[in-house]
CSV table of C-alpha atoms and ligand atoms in Angstrom, one decimal:
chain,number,residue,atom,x,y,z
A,8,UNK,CA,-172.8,-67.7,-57.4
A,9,UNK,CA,-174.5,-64.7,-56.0
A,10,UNK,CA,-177.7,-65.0,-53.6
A,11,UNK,CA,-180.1,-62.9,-53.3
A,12,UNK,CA,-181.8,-62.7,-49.8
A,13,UNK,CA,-185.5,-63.4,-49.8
A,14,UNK,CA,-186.6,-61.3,-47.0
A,15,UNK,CA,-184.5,-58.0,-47.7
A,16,UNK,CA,-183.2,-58.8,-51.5
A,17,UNK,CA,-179.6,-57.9,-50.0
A,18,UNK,CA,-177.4,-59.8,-52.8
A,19,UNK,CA,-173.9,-61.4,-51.6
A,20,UNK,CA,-171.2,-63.9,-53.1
A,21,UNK,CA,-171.6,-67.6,-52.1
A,22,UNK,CA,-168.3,-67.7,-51.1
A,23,UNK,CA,-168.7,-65.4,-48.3
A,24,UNK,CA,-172.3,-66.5,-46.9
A,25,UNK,CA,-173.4,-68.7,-44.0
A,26,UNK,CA,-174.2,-71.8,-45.6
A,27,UNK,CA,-176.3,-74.6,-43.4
A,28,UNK,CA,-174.8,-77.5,-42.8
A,29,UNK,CA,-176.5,-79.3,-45.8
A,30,UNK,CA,-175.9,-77.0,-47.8
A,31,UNK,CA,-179.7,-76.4,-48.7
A,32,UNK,CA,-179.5,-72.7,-47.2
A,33,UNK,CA,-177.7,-69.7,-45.7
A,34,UNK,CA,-178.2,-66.9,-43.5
A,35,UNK,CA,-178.2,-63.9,-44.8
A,36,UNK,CA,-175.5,-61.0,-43.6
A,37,UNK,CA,-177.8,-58.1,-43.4
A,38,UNK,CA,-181.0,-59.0,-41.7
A,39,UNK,CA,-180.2,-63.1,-40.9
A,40,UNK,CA,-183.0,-64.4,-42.5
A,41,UNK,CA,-182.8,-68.1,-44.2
A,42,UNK,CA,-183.3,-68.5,-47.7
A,43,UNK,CA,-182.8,-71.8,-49.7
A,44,UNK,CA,-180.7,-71.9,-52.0
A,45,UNK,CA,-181.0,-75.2,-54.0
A,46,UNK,CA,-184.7,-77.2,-54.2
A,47,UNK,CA,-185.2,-79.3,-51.0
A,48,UNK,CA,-184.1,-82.7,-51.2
A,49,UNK,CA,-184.7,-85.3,-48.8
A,50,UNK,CA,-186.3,-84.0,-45.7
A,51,UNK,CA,-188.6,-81.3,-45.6
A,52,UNK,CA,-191.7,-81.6,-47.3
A,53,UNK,CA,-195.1,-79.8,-46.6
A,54,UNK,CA,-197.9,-81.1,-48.4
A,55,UNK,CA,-201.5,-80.3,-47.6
A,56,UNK,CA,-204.4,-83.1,-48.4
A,57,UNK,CA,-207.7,-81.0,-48.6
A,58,UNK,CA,-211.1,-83.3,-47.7
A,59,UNK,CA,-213.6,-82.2,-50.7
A,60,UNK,CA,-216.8,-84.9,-51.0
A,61,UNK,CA,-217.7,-82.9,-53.7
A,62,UNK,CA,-214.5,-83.7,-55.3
A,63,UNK,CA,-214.1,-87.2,-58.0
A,64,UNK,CA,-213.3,-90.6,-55.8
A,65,UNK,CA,-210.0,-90.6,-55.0
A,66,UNK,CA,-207.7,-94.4,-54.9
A,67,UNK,CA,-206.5,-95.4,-51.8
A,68,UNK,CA,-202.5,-95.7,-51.9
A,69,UNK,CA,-201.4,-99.3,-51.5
A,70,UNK,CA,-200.1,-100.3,-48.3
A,71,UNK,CA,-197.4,-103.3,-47.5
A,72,UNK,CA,-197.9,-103.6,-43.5
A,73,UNK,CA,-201.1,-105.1,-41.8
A,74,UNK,CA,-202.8,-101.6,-39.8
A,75,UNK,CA,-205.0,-101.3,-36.6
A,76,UNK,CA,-207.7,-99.3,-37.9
A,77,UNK,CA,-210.1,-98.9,-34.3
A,78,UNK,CA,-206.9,-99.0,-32.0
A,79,UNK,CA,-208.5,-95.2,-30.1
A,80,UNK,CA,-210.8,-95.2,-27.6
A,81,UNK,CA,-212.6,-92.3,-28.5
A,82,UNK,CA,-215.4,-92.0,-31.5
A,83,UNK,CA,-214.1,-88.7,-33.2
A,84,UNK,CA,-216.0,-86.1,-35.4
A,85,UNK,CA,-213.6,-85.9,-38.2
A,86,UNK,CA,-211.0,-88.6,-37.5
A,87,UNK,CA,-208.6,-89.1,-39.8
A,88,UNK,CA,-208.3,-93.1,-40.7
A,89,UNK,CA,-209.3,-92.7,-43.7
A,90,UNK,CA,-206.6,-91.1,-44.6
A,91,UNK,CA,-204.0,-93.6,-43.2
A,92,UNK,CA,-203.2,-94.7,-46.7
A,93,UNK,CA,-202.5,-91.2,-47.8
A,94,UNK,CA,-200.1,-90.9,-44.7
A,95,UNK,CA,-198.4,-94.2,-45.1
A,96,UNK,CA,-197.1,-93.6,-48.3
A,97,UNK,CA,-196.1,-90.3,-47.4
A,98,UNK,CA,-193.9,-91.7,-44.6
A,99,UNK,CA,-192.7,-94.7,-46.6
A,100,UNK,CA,-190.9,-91.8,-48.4
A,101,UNK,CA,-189.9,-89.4,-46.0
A,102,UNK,CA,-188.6,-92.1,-43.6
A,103,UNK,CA,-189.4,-90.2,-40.5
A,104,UNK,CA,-189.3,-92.2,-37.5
A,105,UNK,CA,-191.5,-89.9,-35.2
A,106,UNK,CA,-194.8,-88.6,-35.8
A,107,UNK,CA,-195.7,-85.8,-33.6
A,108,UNK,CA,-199.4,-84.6,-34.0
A,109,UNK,CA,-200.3,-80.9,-32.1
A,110,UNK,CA,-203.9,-81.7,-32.5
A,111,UNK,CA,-204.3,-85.4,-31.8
A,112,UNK,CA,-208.0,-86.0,-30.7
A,113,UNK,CA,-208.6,-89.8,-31.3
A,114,UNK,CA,-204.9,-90.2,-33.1
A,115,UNK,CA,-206.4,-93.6,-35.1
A,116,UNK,CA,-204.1,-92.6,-37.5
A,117,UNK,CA,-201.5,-92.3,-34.8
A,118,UNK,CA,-202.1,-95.2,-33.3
A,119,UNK,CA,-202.2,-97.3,-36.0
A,120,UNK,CA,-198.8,-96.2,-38.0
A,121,UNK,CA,-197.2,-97.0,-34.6
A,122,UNK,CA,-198.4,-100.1,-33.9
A,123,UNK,CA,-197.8,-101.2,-37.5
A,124,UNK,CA,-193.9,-100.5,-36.8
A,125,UNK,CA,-194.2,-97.9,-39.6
A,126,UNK,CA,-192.9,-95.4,-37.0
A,127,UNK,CA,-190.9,-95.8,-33.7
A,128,UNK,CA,-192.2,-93.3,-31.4
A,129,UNK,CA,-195.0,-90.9,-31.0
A,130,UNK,CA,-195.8,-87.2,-29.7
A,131,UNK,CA,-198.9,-86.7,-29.0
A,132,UNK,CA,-200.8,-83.1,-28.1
A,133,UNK,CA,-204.4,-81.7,-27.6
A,134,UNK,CA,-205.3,-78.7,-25.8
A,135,UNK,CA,-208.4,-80.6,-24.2
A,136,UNK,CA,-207.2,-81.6,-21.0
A,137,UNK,CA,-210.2,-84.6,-21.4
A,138,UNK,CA,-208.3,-86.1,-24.4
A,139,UNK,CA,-205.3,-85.1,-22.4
A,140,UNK,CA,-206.2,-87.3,-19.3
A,141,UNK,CA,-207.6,-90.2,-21.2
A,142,UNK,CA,-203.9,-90.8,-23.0
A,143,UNK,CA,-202.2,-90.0,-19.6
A,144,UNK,CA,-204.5,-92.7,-18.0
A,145,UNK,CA,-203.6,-95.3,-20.4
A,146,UNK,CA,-200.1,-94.5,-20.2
A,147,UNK,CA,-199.8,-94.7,-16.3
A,148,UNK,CA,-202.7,-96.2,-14.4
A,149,UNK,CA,-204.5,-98.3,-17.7
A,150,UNK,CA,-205.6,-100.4,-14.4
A,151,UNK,CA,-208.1,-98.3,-13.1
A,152,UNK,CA,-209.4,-97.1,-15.9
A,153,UNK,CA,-210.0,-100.9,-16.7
A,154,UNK,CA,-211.2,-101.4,-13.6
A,155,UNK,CA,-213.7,-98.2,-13.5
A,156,UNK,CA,-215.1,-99.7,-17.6
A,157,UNK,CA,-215.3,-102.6,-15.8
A,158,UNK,CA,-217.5,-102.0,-13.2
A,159,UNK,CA,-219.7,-99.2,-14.5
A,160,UNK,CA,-223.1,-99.7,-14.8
A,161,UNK,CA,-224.0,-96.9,-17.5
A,162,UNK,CA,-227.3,-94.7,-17.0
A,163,UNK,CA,-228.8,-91.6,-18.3
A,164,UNK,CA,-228.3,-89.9,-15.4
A,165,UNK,CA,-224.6,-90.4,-15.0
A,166,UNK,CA,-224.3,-89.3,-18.6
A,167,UNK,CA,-226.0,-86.2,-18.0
A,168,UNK,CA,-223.5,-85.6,-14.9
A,169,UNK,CA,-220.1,-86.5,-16.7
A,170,UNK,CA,-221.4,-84.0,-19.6
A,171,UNK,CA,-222.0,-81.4,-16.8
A,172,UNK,CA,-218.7,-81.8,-15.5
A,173,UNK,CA,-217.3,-81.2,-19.1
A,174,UNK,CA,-219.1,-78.2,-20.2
A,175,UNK,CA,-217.4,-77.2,-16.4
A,176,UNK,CA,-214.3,-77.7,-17.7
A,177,UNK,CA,-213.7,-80.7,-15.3
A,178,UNK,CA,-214.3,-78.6,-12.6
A,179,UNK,CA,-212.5,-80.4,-9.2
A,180,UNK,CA,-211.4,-83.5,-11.4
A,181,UNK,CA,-208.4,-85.5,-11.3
A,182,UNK,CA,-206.9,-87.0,-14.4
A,183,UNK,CA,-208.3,-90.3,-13.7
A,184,UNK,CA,-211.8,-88.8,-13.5
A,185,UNK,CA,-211.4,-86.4,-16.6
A,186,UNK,CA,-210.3,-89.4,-18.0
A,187,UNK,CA,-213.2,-91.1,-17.3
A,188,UNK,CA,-215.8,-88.6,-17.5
A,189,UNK,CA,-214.2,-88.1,-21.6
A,190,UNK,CA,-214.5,-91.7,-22.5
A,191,UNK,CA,-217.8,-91.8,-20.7
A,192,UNK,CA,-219.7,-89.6,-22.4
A,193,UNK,CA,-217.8,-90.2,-26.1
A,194,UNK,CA,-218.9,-93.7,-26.5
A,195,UNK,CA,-222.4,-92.7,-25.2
A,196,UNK,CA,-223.3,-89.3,-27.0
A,197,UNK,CA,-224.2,-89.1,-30.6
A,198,UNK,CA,-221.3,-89.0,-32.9
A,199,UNK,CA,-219.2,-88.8,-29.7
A,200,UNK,CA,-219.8,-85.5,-29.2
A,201,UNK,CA,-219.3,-83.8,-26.2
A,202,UNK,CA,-222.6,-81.8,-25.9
A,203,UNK,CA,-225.0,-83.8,-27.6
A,204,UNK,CA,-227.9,-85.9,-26.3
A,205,UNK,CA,-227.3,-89.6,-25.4
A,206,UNK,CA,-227.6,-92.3,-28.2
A,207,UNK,CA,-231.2,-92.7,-28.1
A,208,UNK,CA,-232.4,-89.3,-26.9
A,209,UNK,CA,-232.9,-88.3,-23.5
A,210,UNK,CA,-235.6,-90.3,-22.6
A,211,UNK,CA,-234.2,-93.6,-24.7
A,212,UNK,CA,-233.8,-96.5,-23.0
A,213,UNK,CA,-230.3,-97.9,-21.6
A,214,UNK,CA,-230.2,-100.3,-24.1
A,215,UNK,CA,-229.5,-97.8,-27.3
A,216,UNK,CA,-227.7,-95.3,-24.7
A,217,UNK,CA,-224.9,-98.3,-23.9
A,218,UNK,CA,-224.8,-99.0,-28.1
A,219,UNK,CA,-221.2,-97.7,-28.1
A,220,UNK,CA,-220.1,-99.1,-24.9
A,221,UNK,CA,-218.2,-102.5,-25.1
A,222,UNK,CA,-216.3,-102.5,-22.1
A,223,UNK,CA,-214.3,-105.7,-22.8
A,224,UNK,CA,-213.6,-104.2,-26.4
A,225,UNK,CA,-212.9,-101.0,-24.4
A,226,UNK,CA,-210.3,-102.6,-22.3
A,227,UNK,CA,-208.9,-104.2,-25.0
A,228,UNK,CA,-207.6,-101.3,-26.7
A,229,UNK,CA,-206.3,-99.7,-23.2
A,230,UNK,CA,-203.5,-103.2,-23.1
A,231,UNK,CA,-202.8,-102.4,-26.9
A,232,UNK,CA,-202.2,-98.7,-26.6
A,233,UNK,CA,-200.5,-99.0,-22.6
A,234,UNK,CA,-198.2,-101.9,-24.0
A,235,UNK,CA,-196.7,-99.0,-27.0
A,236,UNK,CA,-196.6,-96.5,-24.3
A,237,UNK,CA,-192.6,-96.2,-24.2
A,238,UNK,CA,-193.0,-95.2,-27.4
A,239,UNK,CA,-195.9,-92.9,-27.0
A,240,UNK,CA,-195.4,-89.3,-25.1
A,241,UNK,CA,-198.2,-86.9,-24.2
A,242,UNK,CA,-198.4,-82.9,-23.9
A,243,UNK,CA,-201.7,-80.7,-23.3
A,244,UNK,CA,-200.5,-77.4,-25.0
A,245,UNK,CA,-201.6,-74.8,-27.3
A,246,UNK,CA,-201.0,-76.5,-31.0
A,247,UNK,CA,-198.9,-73.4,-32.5
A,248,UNK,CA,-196.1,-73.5,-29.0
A,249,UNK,CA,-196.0,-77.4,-30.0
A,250,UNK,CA,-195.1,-77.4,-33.3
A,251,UNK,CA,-192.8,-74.7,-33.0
A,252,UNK,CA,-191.0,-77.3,-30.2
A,253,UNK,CA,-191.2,-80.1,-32.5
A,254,UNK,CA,-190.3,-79.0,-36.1
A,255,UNK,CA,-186.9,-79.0,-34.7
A,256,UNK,CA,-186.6,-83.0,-33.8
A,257,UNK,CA,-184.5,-85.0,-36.3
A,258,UNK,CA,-186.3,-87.6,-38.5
A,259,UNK,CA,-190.0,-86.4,-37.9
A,260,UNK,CA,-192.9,-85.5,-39.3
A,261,UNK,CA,-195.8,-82.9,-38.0
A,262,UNK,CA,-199.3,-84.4,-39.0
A,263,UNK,CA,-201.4,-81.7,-38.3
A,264,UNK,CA,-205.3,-81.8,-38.1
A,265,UNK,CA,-206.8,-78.5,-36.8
A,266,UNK,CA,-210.0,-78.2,-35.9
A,267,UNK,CA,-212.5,-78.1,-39.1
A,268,UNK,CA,-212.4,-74.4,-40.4
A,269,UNK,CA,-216.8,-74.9,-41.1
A,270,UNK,CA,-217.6,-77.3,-38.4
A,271,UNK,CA,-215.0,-77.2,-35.8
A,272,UNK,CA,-217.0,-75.0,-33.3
A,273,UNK,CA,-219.7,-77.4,-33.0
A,274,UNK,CA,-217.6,-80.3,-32.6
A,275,UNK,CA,-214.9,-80.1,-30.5
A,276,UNK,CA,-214.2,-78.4,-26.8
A,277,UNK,CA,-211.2,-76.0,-28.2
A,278,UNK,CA,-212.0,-74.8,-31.6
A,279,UNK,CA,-210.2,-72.7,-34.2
A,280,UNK,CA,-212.0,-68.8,-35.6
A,281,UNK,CA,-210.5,-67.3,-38.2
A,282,UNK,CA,-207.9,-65.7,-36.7
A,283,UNK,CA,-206.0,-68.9,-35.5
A,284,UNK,CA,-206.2,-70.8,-38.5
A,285,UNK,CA,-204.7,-67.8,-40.2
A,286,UNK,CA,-202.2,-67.5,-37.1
A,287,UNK,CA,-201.3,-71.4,-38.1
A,288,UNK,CA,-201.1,-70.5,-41.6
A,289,UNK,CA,-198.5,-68.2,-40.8
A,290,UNK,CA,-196.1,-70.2,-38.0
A,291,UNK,CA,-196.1,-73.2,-40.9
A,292,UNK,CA,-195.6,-71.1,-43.7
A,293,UNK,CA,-192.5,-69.0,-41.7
A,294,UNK,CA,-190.9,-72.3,-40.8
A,295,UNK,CA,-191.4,-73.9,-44.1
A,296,UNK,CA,-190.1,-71.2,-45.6
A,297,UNK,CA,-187.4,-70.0,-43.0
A,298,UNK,CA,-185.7,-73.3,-41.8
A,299,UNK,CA,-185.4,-77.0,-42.9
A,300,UNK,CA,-186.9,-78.9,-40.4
A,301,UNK,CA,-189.9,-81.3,-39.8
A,302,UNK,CA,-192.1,-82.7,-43.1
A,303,UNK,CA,-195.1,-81.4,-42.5
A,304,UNK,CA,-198.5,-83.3,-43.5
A,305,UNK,CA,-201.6,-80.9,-43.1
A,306,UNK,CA,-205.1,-81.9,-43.1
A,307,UNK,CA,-208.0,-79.4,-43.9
A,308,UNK,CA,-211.9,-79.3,-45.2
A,309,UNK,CA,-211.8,-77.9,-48.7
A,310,UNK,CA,-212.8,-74.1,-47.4
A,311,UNK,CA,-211.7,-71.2,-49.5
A,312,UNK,CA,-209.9,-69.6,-46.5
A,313,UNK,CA,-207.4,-72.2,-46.5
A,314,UNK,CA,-206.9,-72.4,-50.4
A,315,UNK,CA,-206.6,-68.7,-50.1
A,316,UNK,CA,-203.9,-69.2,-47.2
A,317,UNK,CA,-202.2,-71.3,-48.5
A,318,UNK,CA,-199.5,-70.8,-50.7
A,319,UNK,CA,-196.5,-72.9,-50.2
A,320,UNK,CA,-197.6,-76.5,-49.6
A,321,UNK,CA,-198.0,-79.0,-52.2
A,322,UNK,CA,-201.9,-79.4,-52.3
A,323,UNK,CA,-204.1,-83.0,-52.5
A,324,UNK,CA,-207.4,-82.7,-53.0
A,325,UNK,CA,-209.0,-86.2,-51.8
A,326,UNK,CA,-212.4,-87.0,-52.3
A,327,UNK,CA,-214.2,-89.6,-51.9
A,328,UNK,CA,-212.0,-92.4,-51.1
A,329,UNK,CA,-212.0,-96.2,-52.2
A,330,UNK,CA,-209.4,-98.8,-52.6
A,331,UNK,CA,-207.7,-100.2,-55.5
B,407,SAM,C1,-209.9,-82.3,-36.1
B,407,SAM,S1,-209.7,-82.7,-34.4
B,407,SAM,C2,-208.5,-83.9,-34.6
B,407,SAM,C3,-209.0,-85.2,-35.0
B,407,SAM,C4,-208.0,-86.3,-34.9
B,407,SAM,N1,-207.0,-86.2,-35.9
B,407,SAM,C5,-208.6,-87.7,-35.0
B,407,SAM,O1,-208.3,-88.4,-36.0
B,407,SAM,O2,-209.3,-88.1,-34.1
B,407,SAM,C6,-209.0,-81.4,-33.7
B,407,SAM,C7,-208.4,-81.5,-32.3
B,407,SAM,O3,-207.7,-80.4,-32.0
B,407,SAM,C8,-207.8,-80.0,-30.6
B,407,SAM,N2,-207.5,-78.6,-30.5
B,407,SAM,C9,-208.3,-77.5,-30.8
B,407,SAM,N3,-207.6,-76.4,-30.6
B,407,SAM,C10,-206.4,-76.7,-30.2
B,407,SAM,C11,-205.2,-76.0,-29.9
B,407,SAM,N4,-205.2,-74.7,-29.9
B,407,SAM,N5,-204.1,-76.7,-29.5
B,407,SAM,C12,-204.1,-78.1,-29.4
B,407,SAM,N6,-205.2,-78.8,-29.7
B,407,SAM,C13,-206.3,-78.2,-30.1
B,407,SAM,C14,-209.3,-80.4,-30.3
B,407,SAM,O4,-209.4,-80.6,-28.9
B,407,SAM,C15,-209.5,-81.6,-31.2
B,407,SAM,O5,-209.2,-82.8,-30.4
């Protein structure tokens, strides 16, 4: 058979090329570049679920395995539980074994596949060195940040300080304290965010401001996470330099939730413009297209950059979602 290179269009005999070791690709002798050769089978997906309210009601997969739902700390804009189902039966095919996620945030979906059993070991990244800490906490010294839940007494005032100390980018903190100062002021600002006022406005009363805040529920989830923390590893890197690490790891899939291309800027501490969801666009297409490696499952909101971005995943457009 003759192949024709997809980068140069350089043809050569079969015979003669560099064929991968599964025989799903070569190398081509002119420039190097990979190109498939047969449709890919087995590992190696890339599929892209697109969030669209406006879109029709969209069934829930079934799933076999019992699933921690609220196992994170952390109240997040834009988690992704909801689409647990949609991941689950993903992975029930693709039999990865690792799920490494580049923009973690809350990881509920994370959390819960691991805990379920339906994977055997996590990687987790955010750039925020907040979300950062609070997973490093749990995983080494989930005692004092117990003890610290434990023996807070929550008032406006402190929320007003741990925000300050955010917005300063942790300024003189610790881990332990970023930690703290991140959990703080996510289960006591609206919606969790970061910047807003306090549940119950600025002049509220304690009472609505500590809403949120169950410490004994609080250090509940701290045991459950800490006692899957073998299991679990932690990185604070750029998203793009992680997922270029991990496509490369045997038996895993990349769940990848960027930052939301509309919203995103509001919500979280590191954002996405333009330009770095279209730099994204680029690393996952080039490795999709250059190399087997990872499956890749890739979350967006429905905005016309992305559909116009992307060409090579297989799309899912999930709207509102309810269970059969
Ligand atoms: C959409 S949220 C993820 C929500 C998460 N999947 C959940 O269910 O809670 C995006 C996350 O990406 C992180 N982030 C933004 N820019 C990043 C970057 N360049 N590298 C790594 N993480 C980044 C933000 O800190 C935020 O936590």
């Amino acid at each position: 058979m003759i192949l024709i290179c997809q980068f140069c269009y350089n043809d050569e005999d079969e015979a003669n090329a560099e064929i991968d070791k599964y025989g799903q690709g070569y190398w081509c002798g002119y420039c190097d570049g990979y190109t498939y050769i047969k449709p890919i089978e087995g590992q190696h997906r890339f599929s892209l679920l697109l969030e669209d309210k406006q879109a029709s009601n969209t069934p829930a997969p079934p799933i076999h395995v019992s699933l921690k739902k609220q196992l994170s700390l952390l109240r997040y804009p834009g988690g992704k539980s909801k689409y647990i189902p949609f991941v689950y039966a993903k992975m029930q095919t693709y039999q990865s074994r690792t799920l490494a996620s580049p923009y973690a945030g809350g990881a509920s979906l994370e959390l819960a596949l691991l805990e379920a059993g339906v994977v055997d070991q996590l990687i987790l990244n955010d750039l925020d060195v907040g979300i950062y800490a609070l997973y490093w906490a749990i995983k080494y010294v989930p005692d004092e940040l117990i003890a610290r839940i434990q023996s807070a007494k929550p008032t406006h005032e402190q929320f007003f300080q741990s925000q300050r100390i955010i917005k300063s980018d942790y300024e003189g903190c610790d881990l332990i304290e970023a930690a703290w100062h991140t959990i703080f002021v996510n289960r006591m600002a609206y919606s969790g965010i970061y910047c807003a006022n306090p549940l119950g406005g600025r002049k509220g009363k304690v009472k609505d401001l500590v809403s949120r805040w169950n410490p004994a529920n609080l250090c509940k989830r701290i045991t459950q996470i800490h006692k899957l923390s073998d299991k679990i590893s932690i990185h604070n890197m750029d998203a793009c330099t992680f997922i270029e690490e991990e496509y490369w790891r045997p038996n895993t899939t990349l769940f990848i939730d960027p930052p939301y291309v509309q919203k995103g800027k509001q919500l979280y501490r590191c954002y996405y413009d333009k330009e770095e969801h279209v730099e994204l666009n680029v690393l996952l297409d080039s490795l999709h297209q250059g190399m087997p490696g990872a499956d890749i499952i890739l979350c967006y909101d429905n905005d016309p950059l992305i559909q116009q971005l992307y060409i090579y995943p297989t799309i899912e457009t999930v709207g509102r979602i309810y269970s059969i």
